[in-house]
Tab-separated table of C-alpha atoms in Angstrom:
chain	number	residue	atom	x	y	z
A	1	UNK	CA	0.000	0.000	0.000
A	2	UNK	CA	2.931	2.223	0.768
A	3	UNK	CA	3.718	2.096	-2.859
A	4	UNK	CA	1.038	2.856	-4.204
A	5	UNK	CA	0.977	5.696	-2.191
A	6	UNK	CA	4.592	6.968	-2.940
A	7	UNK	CA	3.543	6.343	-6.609
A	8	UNK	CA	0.248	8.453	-6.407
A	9	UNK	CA	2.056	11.224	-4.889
A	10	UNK	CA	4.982	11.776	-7.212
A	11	UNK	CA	2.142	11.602	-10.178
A	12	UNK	CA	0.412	14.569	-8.353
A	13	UNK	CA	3.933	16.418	-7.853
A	14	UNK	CA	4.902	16.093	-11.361
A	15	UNK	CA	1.260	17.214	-12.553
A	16	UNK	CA	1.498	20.400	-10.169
A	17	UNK	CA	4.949	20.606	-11.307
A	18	UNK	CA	4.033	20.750	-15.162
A	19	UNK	CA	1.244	23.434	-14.048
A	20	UNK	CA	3.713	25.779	-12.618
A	21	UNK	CA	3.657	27.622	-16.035
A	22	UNK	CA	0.517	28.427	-16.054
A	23	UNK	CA	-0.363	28.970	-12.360
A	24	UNK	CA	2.014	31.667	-12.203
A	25	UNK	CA	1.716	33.094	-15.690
A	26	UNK	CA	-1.519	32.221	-16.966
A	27	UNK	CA	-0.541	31.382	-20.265
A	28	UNK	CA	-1.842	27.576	-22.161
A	29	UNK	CA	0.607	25.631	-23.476
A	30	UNK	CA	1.078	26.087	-27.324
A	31	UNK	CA	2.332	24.401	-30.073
A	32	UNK	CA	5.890	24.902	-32.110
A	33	UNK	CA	6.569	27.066	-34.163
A	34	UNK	CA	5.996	26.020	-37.526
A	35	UNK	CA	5.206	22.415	-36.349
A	36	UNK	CA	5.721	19.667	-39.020
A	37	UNK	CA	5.428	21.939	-42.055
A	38	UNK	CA	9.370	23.201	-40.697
A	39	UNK	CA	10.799	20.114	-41.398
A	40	UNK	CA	9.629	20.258	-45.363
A	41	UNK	CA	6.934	17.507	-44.689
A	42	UNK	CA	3.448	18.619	-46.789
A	43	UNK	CA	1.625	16.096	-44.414
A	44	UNK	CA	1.276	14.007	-41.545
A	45	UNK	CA	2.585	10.605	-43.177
A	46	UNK	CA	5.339	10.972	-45.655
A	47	UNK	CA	3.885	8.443	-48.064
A	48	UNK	CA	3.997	8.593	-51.881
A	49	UNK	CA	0.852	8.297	-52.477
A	50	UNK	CA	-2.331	8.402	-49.770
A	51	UNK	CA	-4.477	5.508	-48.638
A	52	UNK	CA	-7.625	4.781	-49.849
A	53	UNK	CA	-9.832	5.957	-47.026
A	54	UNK	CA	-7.984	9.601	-47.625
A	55	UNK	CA	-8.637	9.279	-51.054
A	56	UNK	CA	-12.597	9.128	-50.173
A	57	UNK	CA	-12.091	11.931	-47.989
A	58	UNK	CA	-10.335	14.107	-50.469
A	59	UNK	CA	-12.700	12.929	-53.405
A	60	UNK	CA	-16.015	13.795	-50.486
A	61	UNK	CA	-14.432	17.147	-50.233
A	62	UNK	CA	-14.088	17.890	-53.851
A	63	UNK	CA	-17.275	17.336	-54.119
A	64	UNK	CA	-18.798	19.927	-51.249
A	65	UNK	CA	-16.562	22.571	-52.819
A	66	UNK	CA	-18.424	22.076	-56.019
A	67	UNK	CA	-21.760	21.553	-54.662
């Protein structure tokens, strides 16, 4: 029981710890700068060519735009 206790408590330090930033400055965390787009990457998955089920998508969404 004693472990689980330790182990509760250093979860709830390092959660108050990670909220330091915004208890004292009340600012949200945000993302990076640029995010994956900085590293020359035009999407999520670097594949040649996308799956099927994104092909739907895309092909759905060609279609509202005309509609």
């Amino acid at each position: 029981m004693f472990v689980f206790v330790a182990t509760f408590a250093v979860f709830v330090l390092v959660i108050f710890a990670m909220s330091l930033g915004w208890i004292v400055k009340r600012k949200s965390i945000q993302g990076s700068c640029g995010g994956i787009s900085s590293l020359g990457i035009e999407k999520v998955c670097d594949c040649p060519e996308p799956c099927d089920a994104r092909k739907k998508r895309m092909a759905r969404e060609a279609q509202r735009r005309i509609l």
